[in-house]
Structures are given as structure tokens and as C-alpha cells.
Amino acid sequence: MNNFIFENSTKVYFGKGCVKEFLAGIMDGYGKNVMLAYGGGSIKRNGVYDEITDILADRGKNVVEFSGIMSNPTYKKVMEGAALARKNNIDMMLAVGGGSVMDCCKAVSLAAAYDGDVWSDYWEKRGIIDVEPIPLGVVVTVTGTGSECNGGAVITNEEKKIKTGGDYPKCNPKFALMDPEYTFSVPKMQTASGGFDILSHIMETYFSKTDEDNISDDISEALMRSIIRNLPAALKNPQDYTARSNLMWASTMAENRIIKLGKACDFQAHQIEHQLGAYTDCNHGCGLAVIHPPYYRYIYKDGLDKFVRFAVNVWGISADGKSKEEMAAEGVQALAGFIKEIGLPTTLRELGVKDKSILPEIAESCNIAPGSYGNMTKEAILEILNESF
Ligand code: NZQ
Ligand code: ZN
């Protein structure tokens, strides 16, 4: 194992009924002015909004609502939230939603507490600022990003055409309430794309050094197998509690830093998807689904042993009479088949990209991930994007 330091400051309350059981008591530990943040309104349709506002009213909170947080939250929306938080002397923020709402709120909690230009001092130059963000709690309503247990806040700067975010531990939510039943109403496409995002986070970590025997890779394999079982089950029956709860916890496990311990981590597919998102506003998990197979076809020979291990331990492919290269290619093919099975797009065209002319600019704007098995360059990224088209 490589050296590491591990800390995760988020307290998790997991399971059926956890909001009803714990939110009131938790809120008593915070001040009166609460910013309740959410997205486009799904929480009003599925009853989550009523459940939470009743609890806040019962605890005598002054609630300021910050709504309409869009998927792929923009820096402009962050600034709107920060102004609202300052104006109302917000004591704590409660984010109710998925990655977009949680990320936007982390960014608001930081921006509201910082006097300088938070985009250039934090999103552009990671780790430079050192302020205490407004305390943030989250109620997760859709699984995928794992944002509930990390300090990541992925924000799109529309003017600069950059989508980015690093893990700033002070932005870890103070607490996360995770009731799998809250995800029963998530539509199929979002269930699939969020589920694939989980798988992507695990693969991005697994397909990187170290390759020696290590617990992180063993846990990753178990998590990947769990997603391969539970995602189709949740798509078949959206109210399957076992499937929904396993996906919810897998999502957290993928991004709470545990499986990253001792690993270089890659995240090249994420870097490409983020810039694809900055240019096209595509759905995060759908963008990843398109990019992963061509990216892995590009690099698998440089990480051959790990790709063989993936084929055997994750997909159960038999090695009988096959070369390492054949095995590795079969593993990537199994991944591509799974993407089709869960109904996600497999080409940039299906994702809504009309012609190839924007691809060079997207490739040029991507960060190169140093942890990739492949020797990645902007030219390589363009080749992968062309292949994905
Ligand atoms: O906005 P509403 O009306 O609530 O609808 C949302 C949205 O349309 C809907 N939804 C959420 N809960 C629901 C529900 N619909 C019905 N029932 C429910 N219970 O789901 C849609 C998608 O929500 P969103 O939050 O956008 O999805 P996701 O969780 O996939 O978040 C995506 C964002 O997170 C970033 C992505 O780049 C993207 O911006 N990421 C954040 C990461 C992090 N902080 O660690 C890591 C990821 O790799 C990712 O980059
Ligand atoms: Zn992701």
C-alpha cells in the first residue's frame, strides 16, 4: 500500500425514515436562519419538500429558499446564492437534491464567506483560499455523484466555458441524510446515468496505479459488481428498496475518498466529460457513458494486467485459451454492452452533438490527467472524441 492520510468529516444518517427521525434534532444544533436549497421542483412533486419544511417550521427556523438550481450548476447561480446568503445572514444551508444542488450549495457556502474573487482564487487555483464556509447539510434525493461525502463542487463557468471543481475538505457537508426511498421517484434515464456515474468514479480510481495487491482495488471490484447487479434491478422496479439502497451507498463509497487511498487516480474520462458539458450542457452520466469505452480502447494496452483483472473479477469472463489482450478487450466490450443494456447513449451524436467541428476546441480545453495509464495528450483526447462521435 502507498502512504496516505484519511479523514472524512461528514456524519451520515442512512436509511428508510432517516429524515423524519433525525433532521429536527440535527437542526437544533444550528442558528435560526436557514437557507433551503433545491433544484427544479422534483421535491415538490414527491412530497420531500413538505416533509422538510414541516420539520423546519416546527423547529422555529427562518427559512430562506434558494430554488431553481439547474443540472450542471453555473457560476452565475452560485453568485446569486451567495448574495442571498449574505443578505439574510444565513447560519446554515440545507441542500435537498442531487450533485447539482449539493455542489452549488458548497460553492455558495464558500463564496458567501469569501471577500475576494472566488472563481479565480479557488476554482482556477486550487487550495489557495482558506476560509470557513457556511455550515452545510444535505438531503440526498438522487444517487450518482457521491457529493454528499466529499468537498467537491463542480461548477460551470459559462463565460469561460470551463466546468471544474476540486475536493476542498472544508466544503464537506457537516451531515448527510440519505433515505433510499427518496430516490424511488427518480426517472429511469437519471437512474441509469447516475448509476453509471458511480461506476465511472470507481473505474477512474481502479484503472490507475498502484497495481500491487491493495485493499482499495478489492473494495472497488465489490462495488462495481454491486452496481452491475443493482442498477438493472432499480431500472426494472424503481421501488426496489434493496437495489436503491445499495446504489445509494455505492455512490457514497465511490466518492468518500476510501477507495482512493493509496491510488494515483485517473479521472481523464471525467476531465473530458466536464469540458463536453461546458460546451454542450450534456447530462454528466450520459457524457461519461459515451466516453468510457473509446477511452479504454485507447489505453487498455498500457494497463493490460488491470484490464484483464477487470474482465475476470468484475464481469466474470473466462480466461480459457485467450491472450491477455483478448481478455482485456472483452472486459471493455462487456462494459460497452452494459451501457447499452441500461439504455444510455453510446455516441456523441446520440448525446446531441450535431457535428464534429467543436471537438478540437473541446479537446484543447481539457485537462490532462497525470494518473492515466495512457500517455495522454490533447491530440489523444481529440482522437477519442472523434472515435466517440
Ligand atoms: O432539479 P430537480 O427538479 O430536483 O430534478 C432533478 C434533475 O433534473 C432530478 N431529481 C433529483 N432527485 C429526484 C429527481 N427527480 C425525481 N425524483 C427525485 N427524487 O434529477 C435530475 C438530475 O439532478 P442532478 O443533481 O443534476 O444530477 P446528479 O446528481 O447527477 O449531479 C450532476 C452534477 O454533479 C457533478 C456533475 O458534473 C453535475 O454537474 N458532479 C459532482 C461531483 C462531486 N461533487 O463529487 C462528482 C461528479 O463526478 C460530478 O462531476
Ligand atoms: Zn462523475
Short mmCIF file of C-alpha atoms and ligand atoms in Angstrom, two decimals:
data_model
loop_
_atom_site.label_atom_id
_atom_site.label_comp_id
_atom_site.label_asym_id
_atom_site.label_seq_id
_atom_site.Cartn_x
_atom_site.Cartn_y
_atom_site.Cartn_z
CA MET A 1 0.00 0.00 0.00
CA ASN A 2 1.12 3.58 -0.68
CA ASN A 3 1.16 6.13 2.15
CA PHE A 4 -2.00 8.11 2.85
CA ILE A 5 -3.84 10.34 5.30
CA PHE A 6 -7.55 9.69 5.64
CA GLU A 7 -10.26 11.91 7.05
CA ASN A 8 -13.93 12.34 6.21
CA SER A 9 -15.80 14.79 8.36
CA THR A 10 -19.36 14.20 7.10
CA LYS A 11 -21.71 12.44 9.50
CA VAL A 12 -24.04 10.08 7.61
CA TYR A 13 -27.59 9.17 8.58
CA PHE A 14 -28.66 6.36 6.25
CA GLY A 15 -31.91 4.50 5.69
CA LYS A 16 -35.67 4.49 5.47
CA GLY A 17 -37.25 7.30 7.51
CA CYS A 18 -33.93 8.92 8.50
CA VAL A 19 -35.05 12.48 7.66
CA LYS A 20 -38.17 12.21 9.83
CA GLU A 21 -36.19 10.63 12.62
CA PHE A 22 -33.10 12.83 12.75
CA LEU A 23 -33.46 16.16 10.92
CA ALA A 24 -35.29 18.01 13.74
CA GLY A 25 -32.66 17.10 16.33
CA ILE A 26 -29.82 18.00 14.00
CA MET A 27 -31.33 21.40 13.16
CA ASP A 28 -31.48 22.32 16.86
CA GLY A 29 -27.69 22.48 16.76
CA TYR A 30 -27.68 25.35 14.23
CA GLY A 31 -28.78 29.00 14.19
CA LYS A 32 -32.18 30.36 13.20
CA ASN A 33 -31.58 31.48 9.60
CA VAL A 34 -31.63 28.50 7.27
CA MET A 35 -31.21 28.56 3.51
CA LEU A 36 -33.24 25.74 1.98
CA ALA A 37 -31.83 24.99 -1.47
CA TYR A 38 -33.26 22.74 -4.17
CA GLY A 39 -33.50 22.21 -7.91
CA GLY A 40 -36.29 22.48 -10.45
CA GLY A 41 -39.13 21.19 -8.31
CA SER A 42 -38.99 17.37 -8.12
CA ILE A 43 -39.05 17.68 -4.31
CA LYS A 44 -42.38 19.48 -4.50
CA ARG A 45 -43.88 16.68 -6.58
CA ASN A 46 -42.69 13.75 -4.46
CA GLY A 47 -43.52 15.14 -1.00
CA VAL A 48 -39.93 15.66 0.19
CA TYR A 49 -40.35 19.46 0.27
CA ASP A 50 -43.41 19.25 2.56
CA GLU A 51 -41.70 16.77 4.87
CA ILE A 52 -38.66 19.01 5.29
CA THR A 53 -40.41 22.39 5.53
CA ASP A 54 -42.74 20.99 8.20
CA ILE A 55 -39.72 19.96 10.28
CA LEU A 56 -38.01 23.35 9.81
CA ALA A 57 -41.19 25.20 10.78
CA ASP A 58 -41.59 23.00 13.83
CA ARG A 59 -38.05 23.91 14.97
CA GLY A 60 -38.81 27.63 14.57
CA LYS A 61 -36.40 28.32 11.71
CA ASN A 62 -36.49 31.38 9.44
CA VAL A 63 -36.36 29.69 6.07
CA VAL A 64 -34.95 31.46 3.01
CA GLU A 65 -35.49 29.48 -0.17
CA PHE A 66 -32.89 29.22 -2.92
CA SER A 67 -34.52 27.27 -5.75
CA GLY A 68 -34.14 26.57 -9.45
CA ILE A 69 -30.63 25.12 -9.18
CA MET A 70 -30.07 23.63 -12.61
CA SER A 71 -28.19 20.48 -13.60
CA ASN A 72 -24.56 21.46 -14.24
CA PRO A 73 -24.88 24.47 -11.90
CA THR A 74 -23.43 27.71 -13.21
CA TYR A 75 -21.12 30.18 -11.52
CA LYS A 76 -23.83 32.83 -12.04
CA LYS A 77 -26.23 30.73 -9.95
CA VAL A 78 -23.54 30.37 -7.27
CA MET A 79 -23.16 34.16 -7.11
CA GLU A 80 -26.94 34.55 -6.84
CA GLY A 81 -26.98 32.16 -3.88
CA ALA A 82 -24.01 33.84 -2.22
CA ALA A 83 -25.72 37.26 -2.41
CA LEU A 84 -28.90 35.76 -0.92
CA ALA A 85 -26.96 34.10 1.90
CA ARG A 86 -25.16 37.31 2.79
CA LYS A 87 -28.29 39.45 2.64
CA ASN A 88 -30.14 37.11 5.02
CA ASN A 89 -27.27 36.38 7.43
CA ILE A 90 -27.66 32.68 6.80
CA ASP A 91 -26.47 30.49 9.70
CA MET A 92 -26.63 27.19 7.85
CA MET A 93 -27.59 25.79 4.46
CA LEU A 94 -29.68 22.71 3.77
CA ALA A 95 -29.26 21.34 0.24
CA VAL A 96 -32.01 18.95 -0.88
CA GLY A 97 -31.28 17.23 -4.19
CA GLY A 98 -28.53 15.61 -6.20
CA GLY A 99 -25.00 16.52 -7.19
CA SER A 100 -26.03 19.78 -8.81
CA VAL A 101 -27.82 21.13 -5.74
CA MET A 102 -25.16 19.87 -3.35
CA ASP A 103 -22.28 21.24 -5.45
CA CYS A 104 -23.95 24.60 -5.98
CA CYS A 105 -24.53 24.88 -2.23
CA LYS A 106 -20.93 24.00 -1.38
CA ALA A 107 -19.85 26.72 -3.77
CA VAL A 108 -22.34 29.20 -2.29
CA SER A 109 -21.19 28.34 1.26
CA LEU A 110 -17.64 29.21 0.23
CA ALA A 111 -18.41 32.22 -1.97
CA ALA A 112 -20.62 33.84 0.69
CA ALA A 113 -17.82 33.64 3.26
CA TYR A 114 -15.07 34.91 0.95
CA ASP A 115 -14.39 38.53 0.10
CA GLY A 116 -12.20 38.01 -2.97
CA ASP A 117 -12.93 36.61 -6.44
CA VAL A 118 -13.78 33.04 -5.55
CA TRP A 119 -13.66 31.78 -9.15
CA SER A 120 -10.12 32.87 -9.80
CA ASP A 121 -8.88 32.23 -6.25
CA TYR A 122 -10.46 28.82 -5.76
CA TRP A 123 -11.76 27.19 -8.96
CA GLU A 124 -8.79 28.35 -11.03
CA LYS A 125 -6.02 28.00 -8.41
CA ARG A 126 -7.00 25.10 -6.18
CA GLY A 127 -6.44 25.35 -2.45
CA ILE A 128 -5.31 28.97 -2.25
CA ILE A 129 -8.15 30.32 -0.14
CA ASP A 130 -8.60 29.37 3.49
CA VAL A 131 -11.98 30.47 4.78
CA GLU A 132 -14.59 28.67 6.84
CA PRO A 133 -17.63 28.05 4.60
CA ILE A 134 -21.18 28.44 5.95
CA PRO A 135 -22.10 25.07 7.54
CA LEU A 136 -23.90 22.86 5.02
CA GLY A 137 -26.12 19.82 5.49
CA VAL A 138 -27.50 17.73 2.62
CA VAL A 139 -30.52 15.55 1.99
CA VAL A 140 -29.77 13.31 -0.98
CA THR A 141 -32.63 12.69 -3.44
CA VAL A 142 -30.77 11.13 -6.39
CA THR A 143 -27.69 8.95 -6.33
CA GLY A 144 -24.62 9.20 -8.52
CA THR A 145 -22.08 11.86 -7.72
CA GLY A 146 -21.22 10.99 -4.11
CA SER A 147 -21.04 14.73 -3.47
CA GLU A 148 -22.67 14.16 -0.06
CA CYS A 149 -19.41 12.94 1.47
CA ASN A 150 -16.70 14.99 -0.18
CA GLY A 151 -15.61 18.58 -0.64
CA GLY A 152 -16.05 18.64 -4.42
CA ALA A 153 -18.10 21.38 -6.03
CA VAL A 154 -18.21 21.05 -9.81
CA ILE A 155 -19.30 24.37 -11.29
CA THR A 156 -19.68 25.57 -14.88
CA ASN A 157 -18.36 28.99 -15.74
CA GLU A 158 -20.40 29.72 -18.83
CA GLU A 159 -18.45 32.79 -19.87
CA LYS A 160 -15.11 31.00 -19.71
CA LYS A 161 -16.52 27.68 -20.98
CA ILE A 162 -14.94 25.76 -18.11
CA LYS A 163 -16.56 23.12 -15.93
CA THR A 164 -14.35 22.21 -12.99
CA GLY A 165 -14.14 21.50 -9.27
CA GLY A 166 -11.61 20.16 -6.79
CA ASP A 167 -12.04 18.41 -3.45
CA TYR A 168 -11.82 21.09 -0.71
CA PRO A 169 -12.25 19.21 2.61
CA LYS A 170 -13.72 22.25 4.37
CA CYS A 171 -16.65 22.01 1.93
CA ASN A 172 -17.55 18.50 3.13
CA PRO A 173 -21.16 18.69 4.33
CA LYS A 174 -21.47 18.57 8.12
CA PHE A 175 -24.10 15.87 7.76
CA ALA A 176 -25.81 13.86 5.03
CA LEU A 177 -29.27 12.35 5.32
CA MET A 178 -29.76 9.50 2.87
CA ASP A 179 -33.16 7.84 2.61
CA PRO A 180 -33.19 5.42 -0.36
CA GLU A 181 -36.98 5.82 -0.60
CA TYR A 182 -36.41 9.44 -1.61
CA THR A 183 -34.89 8.10 -4.83
CA PHE A 184 -37.91 5.96 -5.81
CA SER A 185 -39.25 8.82 -7.97
CA VAL A 186 -36.03 9.37 -9.95
CA PRO A 187 -36.81 8.82 -13.67
CA LYS A 188 -35.21 5.87 -15.47
CA MET A 189 -32.78 7.91 -17.55
CA GLN A 190 -31.42 9.72 -14.50
CA THR A 191 -31.28 6.46 -12.52
CA ALA A 192 -29.17 4.96 -15.31
CA SER A 193 -26.92 7.98 -15.77
CA GLY A 194 -26.39 8.42 -12.01
CA GLY A 195 -25.68 4.70 -11.70
CA PHE A 196 -23.16 4.90 -14.50
CA ASP A 197 -21.54 7.91 -12.84
CA ILE A 198 -20.93 5.73 -9.77
CA LEU A 199 -19.37 3.02 -11.92
CA SER A 200 -17.27 5.66 -13.66
CA HIS A 201 -15.91 7.05 -10.36
CA ILE A 202 -14.86 3.57 -9.35
CA MET A 203 -13.27 2.73 -12.71
CA GLU A 204 -11.42 6.06 -12.79
CA THR A 205 -9.85 5.09 -9.47
CA TYR A 206 -9.31 1.38 -10.15
CA PHE A 207 -7.63 1.92 -13.53
CA SER A 208 -4.61 3.70 -12.10
CA LYS A 209 -1.50 2.79 -10.19
CA THR A 210 -0.74 1.18 -7.82
CA ASP A 211 -1.17 -2.27 -9.35
CA GLU A 212 0.25 -4.22 -6.45
CA ASP A 213 -2.15 -6.06 -4.13
CA ASN A 214 -4.18 -3.38 -2.33
CA ILE A 215 -7.45 -3.17 -0.41
CA SER A 216 -8.73 -0.18 -2.43
CA ASP A 217 -8.86 -2.25 -5.65
CA ASP A 218 -10.54 -5.16 -3.84
CA ILE A 219 -13.27 -2.88 -2.48
CA SER A 220 -13.66 -1.30 -5.92
CA GLU A 221 -14.30 -4.66 -7.55
CA ALA A 222 -17.00 -5.50 -5.00
CA LEU A 223 -18.63 -2.11 -5.55
CA MET A 224 -18.58 -2.49 -9.34
CA ARG A 225 -20.21 -5.92 -9.12
CA SER A 226 -22.87 -4.46 -6.83
CA ILE A 227 -23.73 -1.74 -9.37
CA ILE A 228 -23.88 -4.26 -12.21
CA ARG A 229 -26.45 -6.23 -10.17
CA ASN A 230 -28.44 -3.41 -8.63
CA LEU A 231 -28.69 -0.83 -11.42
CA PRO A 232 -30.70 -3.08 -13.78
CA ALA A 233 -32.84 -4.10 -10.78
CA ALA A 234 -33.64 -0.45 -9.94
CA LEU A 235 -34.46 0.24 -13.59
CA LYS A 236 -36.80 -2.75 -13.67
CA ASN A 237 -38.51 -1.83 -10.42
CA PRO A 238 -37.86 1.78 -9.29
CA GLN A 239 -39.29 0.94 -5.86
CA ASP A 240 -36.87 -1.92 -5.19
CA TYR A 241 -35.53 -0.81 -1.80
CA THR A 242 -32.62 -3.25 -1.83
CA ALA A 243 -31.43 -2.01 -5.21
CA ARG A 244 -31.96 1.67 -4.40
CA SER A 245 -30.21 1.41 -1.04
CA ASN A 246 -27.22 -0.43 -2.47
CA LEU A 247 -26.86 2.15 -5.24
CA MET A 248 -27.13 4.96 -2.73
CA TRP A 249 -24.35 3.61 -0.56
CA ALA A 250 -22.18 2.59 -3.53
CA SER A 251 -22.42 6.18 -4.72
CA THR A 252 -21.09 7.46 -1.40
CA MET A 253 -18.41 4.76 -1.15
CA ALA A 254 -17.12 5.68 -4.60
CA GLU A 255 -16.50 9.28 -3.70
CA ASN A 256 -15.89 9.44 0.07
CA ARG A 257 -12.12 9.01 -0.52
CA ILE A 258 -11.95 5.42 0.85
CA ILE A 259 -11.31 3.61 -2.45
CA LYS A 260 -8.86 6.33 -3.49
CA LEU A 261 -6.48 5.60 -0.61
CA GLY A 262 -3.08 4.71 -1.96
CA LYS A 263 -4.22 5.11 -5.57
CA ALA A 264 -2.93 7.57 -8.18
CA CYS A 265 -6.49 8.01 -9.60
CA ASP A 266 -7.09 8.82 -13.25
CA PHE A 267 -10.28 10.84 -13.92
CA GLN A 268 -9.35 11.52 -17.55
CA ALA A 269 -12.85 10.49 -18.69
CA HIS A 270 -14.26 12.99 -16.20
CA GLN A 271 -11.96 15.72 -17.46
CA ILE A 272 -13.22 15.09 -20.99
CA GLU A 273 -16.87 14.93 -19.88
CA HIS A 274 -16.58 18.15 -17.91
CA GLN A 275 -15.43 20.07 -20.99
CA LEU A 276 -18.04 18.32 -23.12
CA GLY A 277 -20.53 19.54 -20.52
CA ALA A 278 -19.11 23.07 -20.57
CA TYR A 279 -19.69 23.21 -24.35
CA THR A 280 -22.94 21.25 -24.65
CA ASP A 281 -24.56 21.16 -21.16
CA CYS A 282 -24.95 17.39 -21.55
CA ASN A 283 -26.06 15.13 -18.71
CA HIS A 284 -22.97 14.11 -16.71
CA GLY A 285 -23.53 10.33 -16.56
CA CYS A 286 -24.62 10.20 -20.22
CA GLY A 287 -21.46 12.02 -21.30
CA LEU A 288 -19.35 9.57 -19.32
CA ALA A 289 -21.15 6.59 -20.87
CA VAL A 290 -20.19 7.80 -24.33
CA ILE A 291 -16.55 8.50 -23.46
CA HIS A 292 -15.53 5.50 -21.34
CA PRO A 293 -15.43 2.65 -23.91
CA PRO A 294 -13.43 4.59 -26.56
CA TYR A 295 -11.12 5.95 -23.86
CA TYR A 296 -10.44 2.46 -22.52
CA ARG A 297 -9.94 1.05 -26.02
CA TYR A 298 -7.29 3.75 -26.39
CA ILE A 299 -5.39 2.98 -23.15
CA TYR A 300 -6.00 -0.67 -22.23
CA LYS A 301 -2.72 -1.94 -23.62
CA ASP A 302 -0.84 0.37 -21.23
CA GLY A 303 -2.63 -1.09 -18.21
CA LEU A 304 -3.11 -4.60 -19.55
CA ASP A 305 -2.93 -6.59 -16.31
CA LYS A 306 -5.52 -4.39 -14.60
CA PHE A 307 -7.87 -4.63 -17.59
CA VAL A 308 -7.54 -8.44 -17.52
CA ARG A 309 -8.32 -8.40 -13.80
CA PHE A 310 -11.38 -6.22 -14.54
CA ALA A 311 -12.63 -8.71 -17.14
CA VAL A 312 -12.26 -11.66 -14.77
CA ASN A 313 -13.22 -10.22 -11.38
CA VAL A 314 -15.88 -7.73 -12.42
CA TRP A 315 -17.50 -9.31 -15.47
CA GLY A 316 -16.76 -12.98 -14.75
CA ILE A 317 -15.18 -13.56 -18.18
CA SER A 318 -13.38 -16.86 -18.54
CA ALA A 319 -9.68 -16.72 -19.46
CA ASP A 320 -9.72 -20.13 -21.19
CA GLY A 321 -7.41 -20.11 -24.20
CA LYS A 322 -7.38 -16.32 -24.51
CA SER A 323 -4.47 -13.93 -24.66
CA LYS A 324 -4.23 -11.04 -22.18
CA GLU A 325 -5.16 -8.61 -24.94
CA GLU A 326 -8.25 -10.58 -25.89
CA MET A 327 -9.32 -10.74 -22.25
CA ALA A 328 -8.82 -7.02 -21.71
CA ALA A 329 -10.73 -6.17 -24.89
CA GLU A 330 -13.59 -8.47 -23.81
CA GLY A 331 -13.80 -6.62 -20.48
CA VAL A 332 -14.15 -3.28 -22.25
CA GLN A 333 -16.72 -4.85 -24.58
CA ALA A 334 -18.72 -6.09 -21.57
CA LEU A 335 -18.71 -2.53 -20.23
CA ALA A 336 -19.98 -1.21 -23.59
CA GLY A 337 -22.70 -3.88 -23.58
CA PHE A 338 -23.79 -2.87 -20.09
CA ILE A 339 -24.10 0.78 -21.18
CA LYS A 340 -26.42 -0.32 -24.00
CA GLU A 341 -28.40 -2.58 -21.67
CA ILE A 342 -29.15 0.27 -19.25
CA GLY A 343 -30.25 2.49 -22.12
CA LEU A 344 -27.58 5.19 -22.09
CA PRO A 345 -26.27 6.91 -25.23
CA THR A 346 -23.24 5.37 -26.88
CA THR A 347 -22.21 8.14 -29.28
CA LEU A 348 -21.77 11.91 -29.13
CA ARG A 349 -24.43 12.18 -31.83
CA GLU A 350 -26.94 10.45 -29.57
CA LEU A 351 -25.88 12.91 -26.90
CA GLY A 352 -26.94 15.77 -29.17
CA VAL A 353 -23.60 16.85 -30.65
CA LYS A 354 -24.52 17.68 -34.24
CA ASP A 355 -21.16 17.92 -35.98
CA LYS A 356 -17.51 17.35 -35.27
CA SER A 357 -16.44 20.97 -35.66
CA ILE A 358 -16.49 21.76 -31.92
CA LEU A 359 -14.43 18.70 -30.98
CA PRO A 360 -10.95 20.25 -31.46
CA GLU A 361 -11.86 23.17 -29.18
CA ILE A 362 -13.24 20.80 -26.55
CA ALA A 363 -10.11 18.63 -26.73
CA GLU A 364 -7.85 21.65 -26.44
CA SER A 365 -9.68 22.86 -23.32
CA CYS A 366 -9.43 19.51 -21.45
CA ASN A 367 -7.04 18.96 -18.58
CA ILE A 368 -4.62 16.06 -18.93
CA ALA A 369 -4.94 13.61 -16.04
CA PRO A 370 -1.48 12.57 -14.81
CA GLY A 371 -2.83 9.31 -13.30
CA SER A 372 -3.92 7.79 -16.62
CA TYR A 373 -2.35 4.50 -17.72
CA GLY A 374 -2.08 6.01 -21.19
CA ASN A 375 0.25 8.73 -22.33
CA MET A 376 -2.49 11.31 -22.74
CA THR A 377 -2.15 14.38 -24.91
CA LYS A 378 -4.67 16.84 -26.37
CA GLU A 379 -4.25 15.00 -29.71
CA ALA A 380 -5.12 11.72 -27.99
CA ILE A 381 -8.23 13.31 -26.48
CA LEU A 382 -9.31 14.57 -29.90
CA GLU A 383 -8.85 11.07 -31.30
CA ILE A 384 -11.04 9.67 -28.51
CA LEU A 385 -13.70 12.33 -29.10
CA ASN A 386 -13.69 11.60 -32.83
CA GLU A 387 -13.99 7.91 -32.04
CA SER A 388 -16.95 8.69 -29.72
CA PHE A 389 -18.78 10.66 -32.39
O1 NZQ B 1 -33.97 19.71 -10.36
P1 NZQ B 1 -34.99 18.71 -9.93
O2 NZQ B 1 -36.38 19.09 -10.31
O3 NZQ B 1 -34.87 18.33 -8.48
O4 NZQ B 1 -34.74 17.37 -10.79
C1 NZQ B 1 -33.53 16.66 -10.73
C2 NZQ B 1 -32.68 16.81 -12.00
O5 NZQ B 1 -33.49 17.07 -13.11
C3 NZQ B 1 -33.84 15.19 -10.74
N1 NZQ B 1 -34.11 14.62 -9.41
C4 NZQ B 1 -33.34 14.69 -8.31
N2 NZQ B 1 -33.92 14.00 -7.31
C5 NZQ B 1 -35.08 13.50 -7.79
C6 NZQ B 1 -35.20 13.89 -9.14
N3 NZQ B 1 -36.27 13.56 -9.89
C7 NZQ B 1 -37.22 12.82 -9.32
N4 NZQ B 1 -37.15 12.36 -8.04
C8 NZQ B 1 -36.10 12.67 -7.25
N5 NZQ B 1 -36.02 12.19 -6.01
O6 NZQ B 1 -32.64 14.59 -11.23
C9 NZQ B 1 -32.07 15.44 -12.21
C10 NZQ B 1 -30.58 15.43 -12.10
O7 NZQ B 1 -30.14 16.00 -10.89
P2 NZQ B 1 -28.61 16.46 -10.74
O8 NZQ B 1 -28.41 16.90 -9.34
O9 NZQ B 1 -28.26 17.40 -11.82
O10 NZQ B 1 -27.84 15.08 -11.03
P3 NZQ B 1 -26.52 14.50 -10.45
O11 NZQ B 1 -26.70 14.06 -9.05
O12 NZQ B 1 -26.07 13.52 -11.44
O13 NZQ B 1 -25.49 15.74 -10.41
C11 NZQ B 1 -24.79 16.15 -11.55
C12 NZQ B 1 -23.80 17.25 -11.24
O14 NZQ B 1 -22.83 16.84 -10.27
C13 NZQ B 1 -21.50 17.00 -10.83
C14 NZQ B 1 -21.76 16.81 -12.30
O15 NZQ B 1 -20.70 17.25 -13.10
C15 NZQ B 1 -23.03 17.62 -12.50
O16 NZQ B 1 -22.75 18.99 -12.53
N6 NZQ B 1 -20.54 16.08 -10.18
C16 NZQ B 1 -20.21 16.29 -8.89
C17 NZQ B 1 -19.26 15.53 -8.23
C18 NZQ B 1 -18.87 15.78 -6.82
N7 NZQ B 1 -19.26 16.85 -6.21
O17 NZQ B 1 -18.15 15.00 -6.21
C19 NZQ B 1 -18.54 14.44 -8.90
C20 NZQ B 1 -19.17 14.03 -10.19
O18 NZQ B 1 -18.19 13.38 -10.97
C21 NZQ B 1 -19.80 15.12 -10.99
O19 NZQ B 1 -18.85 15.85 -11.77
ZN ZN B 2 -18.91 11.81 -12.04
#
